[in-house]
Short mmCIF file of C-alpha atoms in Angstrom, two decimals:
data_model
loop_
_atom_site.label_atom_id
_atom_site.label_comp_id
_atom_site.label_asym_id
_atom_site.label_seq_id
_atom_site.Cartn_x
_atom_site.Cartn_y
_atom_site.Cartn_z
CA MET R 1 -33.81 8.75 30.09
CA PRO R 2 -33.81 6.58 27.08
CA ARG R 3 -33.46 7.87 23.72
CA GLY R 4 -32.27 6.42 20.40
CA ARG R 5 -28.79 4.47 20.31
CA ARG R 6 -26.98 7.71 19.23
CA GLY R 7 -28.21 9.45 21.83
CA GLY R 8 -28.24 13.19 22.37
CA ARG R 9 -27.82 16.15 24.38
CA VAL R 10 -30.06 18.45 26.15
CA SER R 11 -29.81 22.06 27.21
CA ALA R 12 -28.34 23.19 30.32
CA LEU R 13 -29.93 24.36 33.37
CA GLU R 14 -29.33 27.91 34.96
CA GLY R 15 -31.12 29.77 37.36
CA GLY R 16 -31.23 33.34 38.58
CA PRO R 17 -28.39 34.53 41.32
CA GLU R 18 -31.35 35.34 44.08
CA GLU R 19 -32.53 31.33 44.67
CA GLU R 20 -32.80 30.32 48.07
CA ALA R 21 -32.89 26.95 49.80
CA PRO R 22 -36.18 25.79 51.19
CA PRO R 23 -36.59 26.62 55.08
CA GLY R 24 -36.84 22.70 55.38
CA ALA R 25 -33.53 21.84 54.16
CA ALA R 26 -30.94 20.24 56.09
CA ALA R 27 -27.69 19.53 55.87
CA VAL R 28 -26.58 15.78 56.56
CA PRO R 29 -22.83 14.79 57.96
CA SER R 30 -20.30 15.21 55.70
CA VAL R 31 -18.59 11.79 56.38
CA SER R 32 -21.71 10.13 54.95
CA TRP R 33 -20.86 10.70 51.24
CA ALA R 34 -17.40 12.41 51.21
CA SER R 35 -14.22 10.44 50.65
CA GLN R 36 -10.77 11.04 50.47
CA LEU R 37 -9.24 13.53 47.90
CA GLN R 38 -8.02 11.97 44.60
CA PRO R 39 -4.70 13.19 43.42
CA GLU R 40 -5.90 14.59 39.80
CA ALA R 41 -8.50 16.79 42.14
CA ALA R 42 -5.49 18.10 44.13
CA ALA R 43 -3.77 19.33 40.98
CA GLU R 44 -6.50 21.33 39.43
CA GLN R 45 -6.49 24.89 39.12
CA ILE R 46 -8.05 26.82 42.46
CA LEU R 47 -11.37 28.83 41.58
CA LEU R 48 -12.01 29.88 45.17
CA ARG R 49 -10.31 29.60 48.89
CA GLY R 50 -12.60 30.39 51.86
CA ILE R 51 -13.75 29.68 55.28
CA PHE R 52 -17.06 28.03 55.88
CA GLU R 53 -18.75 26.06 58.93
CA ILE R 54 -19.11 22.89 57.83
CA GLY R 55 -21.18 20.50 60.27
CA ARG R 56 -19.79 22.12 63.43
CA ASP R 57 -16.56 22.45 62.31
CA SER R 58 -14.72 25.65 60.67
CA CYS R 59 -13.31 24.24 57.62
CA ASP R 60 -10.52 25.60 55.02
CA VAL R 61 -12.80 24.93 51.42
CA VAL R 62 -11.31 24.88 48.53
CA LEU R 63 -13.08 24.85 45.04
CA SER R 64 -11.42 23.62 41.87
CA GLU R 65 -12.35 22.62 38.51
CA ARG R 66 -13.68 19.64 39.14
CA ALA R 67 -14.25 19.52 43.28
CA LEU R 68 -15.08 21.17 46.26
CA MET R 69 -12.67 19.95 49.01
CA TRP R 70 -12.27 21.00 52.66
CA ARG R 71 -10.30 20.47 55.69
CA PRO R 72 -11.25 21.07 59.26
CA ILE R 73 -8.91 23.87 60.72
CA GLN R 74 -7.22 22.96 63.91
CA PRO R 75 -4.44 24.07 66.18
CA GLU R 76 -1.04 22.90 65.19
CA ARG R 77 -0.10 19.57 67.11
CA PRO R 78 2.93 17.44 67.04
CA ALA R 79 3.85 15.86 63.47
CA GLY R 80 2.89 12.29 63.50
CA ASP R 81 -0.09 12.24 65.65
CA PHE R 82 -2.34 9.79 64.00
CA LYS R 83 -5.58 11.06 65.53
CA TYR R 84 -5.11 14.58 64.83
CA ASP R 85 -4.39 13.50 60.94
CA LEU R 86 -7.31 11.28 60.98
CA LEU R 87 -9.61 14.13 62.26
CA CYS R 88 -7.94 16.45 59.76
CA LYS R 89 -8.58 14.11 56.75
CA GLU R 90 -9.48 16.38 53.44
CA GLU R 91 -12.79 15.60 52.40
CA PHE R 92 -14.15 16.37 48.63
CA ILE R 93 -17.29 16.26 46.71
CA GLU R 94 -17.19 16.18 42.68
CA LEU R 95 -18.91 19.11 41.26
CA LYS R 96 -20.63 16.99 38.72
CA ASP R 97 -22.57 15.58 41.40
CA ILE R 98 -24.26 18.68 42.44
CA PHE R 99 -27.70 19.74 41.03
CA SER R 100 -28.56 22.96 42.30
CA VAL R 101 -27.31 26.02 44.69
CA LYS R 102 -29.46 28.12 47.00
CA LEU R 103 -28.75 30.85 49.26
CA LYS R 104 -29.52 29.62 52.60
CA ARG R 105 -31.65 32.11 54.95
CA ARG R 106 -33.25 32.31 58.07
CA TYR R 107 -36.71 34.28 58.30
CA SER R 108 -38.43 35.68 61.21
CA ALA R 109 -42.04 37.14 61.44
CA LYS R 110 -40.46 40.66 60.81
CA GLN R 111 -38.24 39.33 57.94
CA GLN R 112 -40.60 38.49 55.38
CA ARG R 113 -38.80 39.01 52.25
CA SER R 114 -34.90 39.23 52.65
CA GLY R 115 -34.44 37.05 56.10
CA THR R 116 -30.76 36.43 57.62
CA LEU R 117 -28.36 35.15 55.45
CA LEU R 118 -26.67 31.88 56.70
CA GLY R 119 -24.64 30.66 53.93
CA ILE R 120 -25.22 28.66 50.92
CA THR R 121 -26.67 24.94 50.41
CA LEU R 122 -25.73 22.83 47.83
CA PHE R 123 -27.99 20.27 46.38
CA ILE R 124 -26.36 16.65 45.68
CA CYS R 125 -27.12 13.39 43.87
CA LEU R 126 -25.56 10.66 45.63
CA LYS R 127 -24.92 7.10 44.82
CA THR R 128 -26.05 4.59 47.06
CA LYS R 129 -26.24 0.50 47.08
CA GLN R 130 -28.26 -1.33 44.59
CA ASN R 131 -28.13 1.23 42.01
CA LYS R 132 -30.33 3.54 43.98
CA LEU R 133 -29.54 7.50 44.01
CA LYS R 134 -30.65 9.78 46.90
CA ASP R 135 -30.51 13.57 46.86
CA SER R 136 -28.71 15.28 50.14
CA THR R 137 -27.78 18.89 50.87
CA LEU R 138 -24.24 20.34 52.01
CA ASP R 139 -24.51 23.65 54.11
CA LEU R 140 -21.51 26.12 53.77
CA ILE R 141 -22.62 28.46 56.58
CA ASN R 142 -20.74 31.76 56.17
CA LEU R 143 -22.61 35.11 57.09
CA SER R 144 -21.04 37.40 54.98
CA GLU R 145 -23.12 38.70 52.12
CA ASP R 146 -20.20 39.47 49.88
CA HIS R 147 -18.38 35.93 50.74
CA CYS R 148 -21.36 34.16 50.15
CA ASP R 149 -22.12 36.21 46.98
CA VAL R 150 -19.01 35.53 45.10
CA TRP R 151 -19.18 31.67 45.87
CA PHE R 152 -22.87 31.45 44.69
CA ARG R 153 -22.12 32.90 41.48
CA GLN R 154 -19.14 31.01 40.96
CA PHE R 155 -21.26 27.65 41.87
CA LYS R 156 -24.27 28.97 39.20
CA LYS R 157 -21.59 29.42 36.58
CA ILE R 158 -20.17 25.74 36.92
CA LEU R 159 -24.05 24.62 37.03
CA ALA R 160 -24.37 26.30 33.77
CA GLY R 161 -21.67 24.55 32.12
CA PHE R 162 -23.28 21.04 32.60
CA SER R 163 -25.08 21.32 29.03
CA ASN R 164 -26.68 18.03 29.13
CA ARG R 165 -29.08 18.97 31.89
CA PRO R 166 -32.56 19.97 30.91
CA LYS R 167 -34.13 23.29 31.59
CA SER R 168 -37.52 22.50 30.67
CA LEU R 169 -39.75 19.51 30.44
CA LYS R 170 -43.03 18.08 28.99
CA ILE R 171 -44.78 15.62 31.72
CA PHE R 172 -47.35 13.04 31.06
CA LEU R 173 -48.97 11.93 33.96
CA ASN R 174 -51.41 8.87 33.86
CA PRO R 175 -53.56 9.09 37.17
CA GLN R 176 -55.09 5.57 36.53
CA SER R 177 -51.77 3.55 36.84
CA HIS R 178 -51.18 1.16 39.69
CA LYS R 179 -53.59 2.03 42.35
CA LYS R 180 -54.17 5.77 41.06
CA GLU R 181 -50.86 6.69 43.00
CA ALA R 182 -48.92 8.29 39.89
CA THR R 183 -50.70 12.01 40.89
CA GLN R 184 -49.59 11.58 44.46
CA VAL R 185 -45.94 9.99 43.10
CA TYR R 186 -45.31 13.05 40.96
CA TYR R 187 -46.58 15.84 43.36
CA GLU R 188 -44.92 14.26 46.30
CA LYS R 189 -41.50 13.04 45.03
CA VAL R 190 -41.07 14.18 41.55
CA GLU R 191 -41.78 17.82 41.49
CA PRO R 192 -40.03 19.35 44.63
CA LEU R 193 -36.87 17.93 43.11
CA LEU R 194 -37.57 19.41 39.66
CA LYS R 195 -38.49 22.81 41.46
CA ILE R 196 -35.08 22.52 43.12
CA ALA R 197 -33.18 22.06 40.19
CA GLY R 198 -35.11 24.90 38.43
CA ILE R 199 -36.45 22.89 36.17
CA LYS R 200 -39.69 24.44 34.28
CA THR R 201 -42.39 21.97 33.43
CA ASP R 202 -45.84 21.71 31.66
CA VAL R 203 -47.73 18.91 32.89
CA THR R 204 -50.81 17.07 31.13
CA ILE R 205 -52.77 14.97 32.87
CA THR R 206 -53.87 11.72 30.32
CA GLN R 207 -57.70 11.35 30.15
CA TYR R 208 -57.97 7.99 28.36
CA GLU R 209 -55.69 5.30 26.86
CA GLY R 210 -54.19 6.80 23.51
CA HIS R 211 -54.52 10.20 25.04
CA ALA R 212 -50.90 11.07 25.07
CA LEU R 213 -50.31 9.46 21.68
CA SER R 214 -53.01 11.97 20.13
CA LEU R 215 -51.41 15.10 21.86
CA LEU R 216 -47.72 14.10 20.82
CA LYS R 217 -49.05 14.15 17.14
CA GLU R 218 -49.68 17.68 16.87
CA CYS R 219 -48.41 19.19 20.28
CA GLU R 220 -45.76 21.91 20.27
CA LEU R 221 -42.40 20.47 21.77
CA GLN R 222 -40.07 23.66 20.90
CA GLY R 223 -38.37 24.60 23.69
CA PHE R 224 -38.55 21.43 25.71
CA ASP R 225 -35.19 19.41 26.42
CA GLY R 226 -37.29 16.09 26.85
CA VAL R 227 -40.38 14.38 27.60
CA VAL R 228 -40.97 12.35 30.83
CA CYS R 229 -43.67 9.82 31.45
CA VAL R 230 -45.19 9.34 34.83
CA GLY R 231 -47.15 5.92 35.02
CA GLY R 232 -46.41 2.39 34.22
CA ASP R 233 -44.91 0.20 31.09
CA GLY R 234 -48.32 0.67 28.94
CA SER R 235 -47.98 4.62 29.74
CA ALA R 236 -44.07 4.73 28.99
CA SER R 237 -44.13 2.80 25.61
CA GLU R 238 -47.47 4.39 24.48
CA VAL R 239 -45.31 8.09 24.99
CA ALA R 240 -42.26 6.09 23.29
CA HIS R 241 -44.15 5.05 20.41
CA ALA R 242 -45.61 8.63 20.01
CA LEU R 243 -42.38 10.27 20.20
CA LEU R 244 -41.12 7.96 17.36
CA LEU R 245 -44.05 8.26 14.97
CA ARG R 246 -43.43 11.79 15.38
CA ALA R 247 -40.04 11.59 14.48
CA GLN R 248 -40.78 9.28 11.43
CA LYS R 249 -43.43 11.84 10.21
CA ASN R 250 -41.18 15.02 10.64
CA ALA R 251 -38.32 12.93 8.57
CA GLY R 252 -40.75 12.04 6.11
CA VAL R 253 -39.85 8.22 6.67
CA GLU R 254 -42.94 6.10 5.71
CA THR R 255 -43.88 4.11 8.60
CA ASP R 256 -45.04 0.99 6.48
CA SER R 257 -41.69 0.56 5.21
CA ILE R 258 -39.29 1.35 7.78
CA LEU R 259 -35.74 -0.07 7.39
CA THR R 260 -33.90 2.44 9.61
CA PRO R 261 -36.34 4.57 11.78
CA ALA R 262 -35.56 8.20 12.44
CA ARG R 263 -34.59 8.95 16.09
CA ALA R 264 -36.83 10.61 18.55
CA GLN R 265 -35.84 14.22 18.66
CA LEU R 266 -36.29 14.50 22.60
CA PRO R 267 -35.11 11.91 25.20
CA LEU R 268 -37.85 10.10 27.29
CA GLY R 269 -37.55 10.06 30.92
CA VAL R 270 -39.52 7.41 32.55
CA ILE R 271 -41.17 7.96 36.62
CA PRO R 272 -42.10 4.61 37.83
CA ALA R 273 -45.52 4.45 38.81
CA GLY R 274 -47.05 1.41 37.73
CA SER R 275 -47.28 -2.15 38.78
CA THR R 276 -44.41 -3.51 37.17
CA ASN R 277 -42.28 -0.67 35.69
CA ILE R 278 -40.01 -3.15 33.75
CA LEU R 279 -38.85 -0.29 31.32
CA ALA R 280 -37.71 1.88 34.54
CA HIS R 281 -36.19 -1.20 36.24
CA SER R 282 -34.28 -2.51 33.16
CA LEU R 283 -33.04 1.28 32.77
CA HIS R 284 -31.73 2.03 36.34
CA GLY R 285 -31.73 -1.37 37.62
CA ILE R 286 -33.90 -0.30 40.15
CA PRO R 287 -37.66 0.73 40.07
CA HIS R 288 -37.19 3.69 42.40
CA VAL R 289 -38.80 7.31 41.85
CA VAL R 290 -36.21 9.26 43.23
CA THR R 291 -33.48 7.43 41.35
CA ALA R 292 -35.16 8.02 38.26
CA THR R 293 -36.03 11.70 38.76
CA LEU R 294 -32.25 12.27 39.55
CA HIS R 295 -31.14 10.44 36.59
CA ILE R 296 -33.47 12.99 34.69
CA ILE R 297 -32.45 15.95 36.68
CA MET R 298 -28.50 15.14 35.86
CA GLY R 299 -29.27 14.70 32.48
CA HIS R 300 -28.00 11.15 32.16
CA VAL R 301 -28.91 9.81 28.70
CA GLN R 302 -28.97 5.90 27.98
CA PRO R 303 -29.64 4.64 24.40
CA VAL R 304 -32.03 1.97 24.56
CA ASP R 305 -33.14 -0.62 21.58
CA VAL R 306 -36.55 -0.38 20.19
CA CYS R 307 -38.84 -2.74 17.88
CA THR R 308 -41.15 -2.11 15.22
CA PHE R 309 -44.34 -4.68 15.31
CA SER R 310 -45.70 -5.10 11.80
CA THR R 311 -48.68 -7.14 10.15
CA SER R 312 -49.48 -7.38 6.36
CA GLY R 313 -46.77 -4.72 5.80
CA LYS R 314 -48.50 -2.15 8.04
CA LEU R 315 -46.81 -0.69 10.96
CA LEU R 316 -48.93 -1.85 14.00
CA ARG R 317 -46.64 -0.23 16.84
CA PHE R 318 -42.86 0.52 18.18
CA GLY R 319 -42.26 -1.21 21.35
CA PHE R 320 -39.64 -2.91 23.49
CA SER R 321 -40.71 -6.39 24.46
CA ALA R 322 -43.94 -8.76 23.51
CA MET R 323 -45.20 -12.02 24.57
CA PHE R 324 -47.24 -14.21 22.65
CA GLY R 325 -49.45 -17.45 23.60
CA PHE R 326 -49.75 -17.80 27.71
CA GLY R 327 -48.40 -14.00 27.90
CA GLY R 328 -50.89 -12.52 25.66
CA ARG R 329 -53.78 -14.63 27.07
CA THR R 330 -52.81 -13.62 30.32
CA LEU R 331 -52.90 -10.00 29.89
CA ALA R 332 -56.04 -10.40 27.72
CA LEU R 333 -57.71 -12.15 30.83
CA ALA R 334 -56.57 -9.09 33.24
CA GLU R 335 -57.69 -6.53 31.07
CA LYS R 336 -61.05 -7.88 31.30
CA HIS R 337 -60.90 -7.59 35.23
CA ARG R 338 -59.88 -3.99 35.40
CA TRP R 339 -61.79 -3.60 38.55
CA MET R 340 -59.52 -5.60 40.49
CA SER R 341 -56.67 -4.14 42.16
CA PRO R 342 -53.11 -4.98 39.92
CA ASN R 343 -52.06 -7.35 42.18
CA GLN R 344 -55.30 -9.50 42.22
CA ARG R 345 -56.02 -8.94 38.53
CA ARG R 346 -52.41 -10.32 37.56
CA ASP R 347 -52.79 -13.36 39.96
CA PHE R 348 -56.56 -13.97 38.71
CA ALA R 349 -55.36 -13.88 35.20
CA VAL R 350 -52.21 -16.23 35.61
CA ILE R 351 -53.79 -18.64 37.67
CA LYS R 352 -57.28 -18.82 35.16
CA ALA R 353 -54.48 -18.83 32.02
CA LEU R 354 -52.69 -22.02 33.51
CA ALA R 355 -55.98 -23.76 34.28
CA LYS R 356 -56.88 -23.38 30.34
CA LEU R 357 -53.28 -23.91 29.54
CA LYS R 358 -52.99 -24.83 25.77
CA PRO R 359 -50.49 -24.58 22.85
CA GLU R 360 -50.58 -22.51 19.48
CA ASP R 361 -49.76 -23.96 16.70
CA CYS R 362 -47.15 -21.57 15.04
CA GLU R 363 -44.62 -21.12 12.37
CA ILE R 364 -41.48 -19.19 14.04
CA SER R 365 -39.33 -17.55 11.51
CA PHE R 366 -36.20 -15.53 12.64
CA LEU R 367 -32.96 -13.90 11.53
CA PRO R 368 -30.22 -14.66 13.88
CA PHE R 369 -28.32 -11.79 15.09
CA ASN R 370 -25.04 -11.28 13.62
CA SER R 371 -22.51 -9.37 16.08
CA SER R 372 -19.70 -9.32 13.64
CA GLN R 373 -20.95 -6.05 12.13
CA ASP R 374 -22.36 -3.21 13.69
CA LEU R 375 -26.48 -3.35 12.94
CA GLN R 376 -26.68 0.16 11.97
CA GLU R 377 -23.89 -0.46 9.20
CA ARG R 378 -26.04 -3.50 7.75
CA ARG R 379 -29.03 -1.38 7.94
CA ALA R 380 -27.69 1.41 6.02
CA GLN R 381 -26.58 -1.15 3.51
CA GLU R 382 -30.31 -2.73 3.14
CA THR R 383 -32.70 -1.80 0.21
CA PRO R 384 -36.42 -3.02 0.87
CA LYS R 385 -35.61 -5.75 -2.05
CA SER R 386 -32.61 -7.07 0.22
CA ASP R 387 -32.69 -10.80 -0.20
CA ARG R 388 -31.54 -12.36 2.63
CA ASN R 389 -33.89 -15.34 2.80
CA GLU R 390 -30.98 -17.80 3.16
CA GLN R 391 -29.74 -16.65 6.55
CA TRP R 392 -33.26 -16.74 7.77
CA GLN R 393 -33.90 -19.86 10.16
CA MET R 394 -37.64 -21.62 10.70
CA ILE R 395 -39.03 -23.64 13.55
CA GLN R 396 -42.52 -24.69 13.65
CA GLY R 397 -44.86 -26.79 16.01
CA GLN R 398 -46.91 -26.57 19.40
CA PHE R 399 -45.66 -23.36 21.81
CA LEU R 400 -47.10 -22.33 25.02
CA ASN R 401 -45.17 -19.11 25.02
CA ILE R 402 -43.16 -16.80 22.66
CA SER R 403 -41.33 -13.69 24.20
CA ILE R 404 -39.52 -11.45 21.83
CA MET R 405 -37.56 -8.79 24.14
CA ALA R 406 -34.94 -6.14 22.88
CA ILE R 407 -34.21 -5.20 26.83
CA PRO R 408 -33.50 -7.49 29.64
CA CYS R 409 -37.16 -6.55 31.21
CA LEU R 410 -36.38 -6.53 34.86
CA CYS R 411 -39.08 -6.86 37.40
CA SER R 412 -40.21 -7.53 41.08
CA VAL R 413 -41.19 -11.07 39.94
CA ALA R 414 -37.93 -11.40 37.68
CA PRO R 415 -35.48 -9.71 39.49
CA ARG R 416 -32.63 -11.43 36.88
CA GLY R 417 -34.98 -10.07 34.12
CA LEU R 418 -37.37 -12.16 31.74
CA ALA R 419 -34.66 -11.86 28.85
CA PRO R 420 -31.52 -11.54 31.50
CA ASN R 421 -28.92 -12.28 28.41
CA THR R 422 -30.01 -9.31 26.43
CA ARG R 423 -28.71 -5.81 26.77
CA LEU R 424 -30.31 -2.21 26.53
CA ASN R 425 -28.74 -1.18 23.31
CA ASN R 426 -26.67 -3.87 21.60
CA GLY R 427 -28.94 -4.15 18.34
CA SER R 428 -30.17 -7.58 19.11
CA MET R 429 -33.64 -9.27 20.88
CA ALA R 430 -34.06 -12.39 22.81
CA LEU R 431 -36.53 -15.00 21.30
CA ILE R 432 -37.25 -17.22 24.22
CA ILE R 433 -39.65 -20.14 22.80
CA ALA R 434 -41.62 -22.24 25.22
CA ARG R 435 -42.67 -25.57 23.20
CA ASN R 436 -45.54 -27.69 24.41
CA THR R 437 -45.25 -29.41 27.90
CA SER R 438 -47.45 -30.59 30.75
CA ARG R 439 -48.50 -27.85 33.05
CA PRO R 440 -46.57 -28.39 36.14
CA GLU R 441 -43.38 -28.55 34.31
CA PHE R 442 -44.69 -25.30 32.44
CA ILE R 443 -45.26 -23.93 36.28
CA LYS R 444 -41.42 -25.07 37.43
CA HIS R 445 -40.34 -22.99 34.65
CA LEU R 446 -42.44 -19.80 35.40
CA LYS R 447 -41.10 -20.23 39.06
CA ARG R 448 -37.60 -20.26 38.16
CA TYR R 449 -38.00 -16.60 37.11
CA ALA R 450 -38.07 -15.36 40.78
CA SER R 451 -35.09 -17.38 41.74
CA VAL R 452 -31.33 -17.17 40.97
CA LYS R 453 -31.61 -20.58 39.00
CA ASN R 454 -31.48 -20.65 35.29
CA GLN R 455 -35.09 -20.25 34.00
CA PHE R 456 -34.19 -21.54 30.66
CA ASN R 457 -32.50 -25.09 31.82
CA PHE R 458 -35.51 -26.83 30.42
CA PRO R 459 -35.83 -29.19 27.52
CA PHE R 460 -38.99 -27.50 26.40
CA ILE R 461 -37.25 -23.88 26.30
CA GLU R 462 -35.42 -22.86 23.44
CA THR R 463 -33.53 -19.28 23.33
CA TYR R 464 -31.93 -17.31 20.32
CA THR R 465 -30.46 -14.04 19.87
CA VAL R 466 -31.97 -12.25 16.40
CA GLU R 467 -32.29 -9.44 14.63
CA GLU R 468 -36.05 -10.19 13.12
CA VAL R 469 -38.79 -12.47 14.07
CA LYS R 470 -41.99 -13.49 12.37
CA VAL R 471 -44.73 -15.30 14.26
CA HIS R 472 -47.42 -16.98 12.11
CA PRO R 473 -50.23 -18.80 14.05
CA ARG R 474 -51.54 -21.48 11.63
CA ASN R 475 -54.59 -22.46 13.98
CA ASN R 476 -57.11 -19.72 13.25
CA THR R 477 -59.59 -21.51 15.04
CA SER R 478 -57.91 -21.03 18.32
CA GLY R 479 -57.66 -17.21 18.61
CA HIS R 480 -59.50 -15.34 21.65
CA ASN R 481 -61.79 -18.17 23.45
CA PRO R 482 -65.15 -16.80 23.71
CA GLU R 483 -65.67 -18.84 27.04
CA GLU R 484 -63.01 -16.72 28.35
CA GLN R 485 -65.01 -12.98 27.61
CA ASP R 486 -66.70 -11.80 30.88
CA ARG R 487 -68.34 -8.86 28.72
CA PRO R 488 -71.13 -8.68 26.42
CA HIS R 489 -69.38 -6.00 24.11
CA GLU R 490 -66.05 -7.66 22.87
CA THR R 491 -63.98 -5.45 20.45
CA ALA R 492 -62.05 -8.16 18.80
CA SER R 493 -62.99 -10.76 16.30
CA GLU R 494 -62.68 -14.37 17.51
CA SER R 495 -60.36 -15.14 14.90
CA SER R 496 -57.75 -12.70 16.55
CA PHE R 497 -54.51 -13.50 18.70
CA PRO R 498 -53.80 -11.51 21.97
CA TRP R 499 -50.05 -9.96 22.19
CA ASN R 500 -48.44 -8.61 25.17
CA VAL R 501 -46.81 -5.79 23.83
CA ASP R 502 -45.16 -3.79 26.99
CA GLY R 503 -47.98 -4.34 29.14
CA ASP R 504 -50.56 -3.29 26.20
CA LEU R 505 -52.97 -5.70 24.73
CA MET R 506 -52.66 -6.07 21.17
CA GLU R 507 -54.78 -8.07 18.97
CA VAL R 508 -53.65 -9.21 15.51
CA ALA R 509 -55.23 -11.91 13.29
CA SER R 510 -52.74 -12.94 10.98
CA GLU R 511 -48.53 -12.94 11.11
CA VAL R 512 -46.59 -10.39 12.99
CA HIS R 513 -43.49 -9.38 12.00
CA VAL R 514 -40.77 -7.80 14.90
CA ARG R 515 -37.92 -6.29 13.70
#
């Protein structure tokens, strides 16, 4: 769940004492996620101790302040029996990895309400390879009502102490994302986990582009601990933009003269259900629905840098990344062929943009990033009339593509990231410039993104780490090529230039200032 760089906390999750595990919940072998007891865990205060059946073994189970530990109960054997010592190895899970607890019951046709108590089910967030998270269960079997009630209440008390976990979420779902799979993704993969965690949800299915933006301007968010977007990069960026606009309004900040934006009051959770999922991939290292959902459930908050895009002193939008030139023209072409599937549309647009590859005559001014002083301290010292002209640098010429990115922009076609040298929250942006070159050389550069080779190791590629960028196109006759228009009704003027901002098309006729 990304939020402003200083981050924040969301409220605790606490459910009722009579919650029960779903009938289909099944335990997995403890060996898949348990490990040897840590010395510090052994020294903690013991809260409860009892006997439960775990797997096929009767176990001595100990609940401490930070961990649940157990050891199979075995008959006494001679000391030094290696096989016996291995069999009786003590195992544990950390309490911070538990996100829900339910009473496990077996129901029959005659037992519609109460059922037969079998024990307690713990729902656990597990870390696997490649940054992936998965949900699993651990069954503690004991048929005693009194025994299970004591343990159940203690687990509920412990879970209520995790004050960073959300109780209630506002969900925005874009049903048009990718192959119109977002609705299925949410109701089959996301909602069941949120229900298990006891998180209340209010779901809004967006009807058109900009719907979430208009709703978030006025809708009541009091009582929610976070906002979640189920969709692609465009949907996530729209919700982020709306949350930040709302924060500026609430703080009385004039959006056309922002120096230090007010932070969004609520964190944003991103469920990847689009075609590229750059934001979710950059956040979690993997565009995985269950991983993103579990990060939200566990209350993990990641500070993320954001940019303002302005022209002629007017704020256009907030965003995380942008491309001008080839990247902007490719998106403009793709948007005219929405009837195609996402992959077909992308491939068609790339091929056609390469066929009509041409440079833009631009003047690029940028302020290099000063890592010796914290960005927030520098911003706090600034006034609108601060004169830092002597620090600005300028380059001009013919450019095929200009990328400005505040996050690494990981995606399937660029596993290392479109901007692998930037970070999520260090206050800087990557400025990547492709000067004019031959089409074959530019294609070689594009192909490098999908490989482990350095995509910037070309004489026509320049990279800078910056705080601010101004892109001023000088050939006003270029703009949108009327020959590329496949629709009779074109909203943009012929003199506007297409920008790709977080997967959304933004058309601007003059200089764009990115900060």
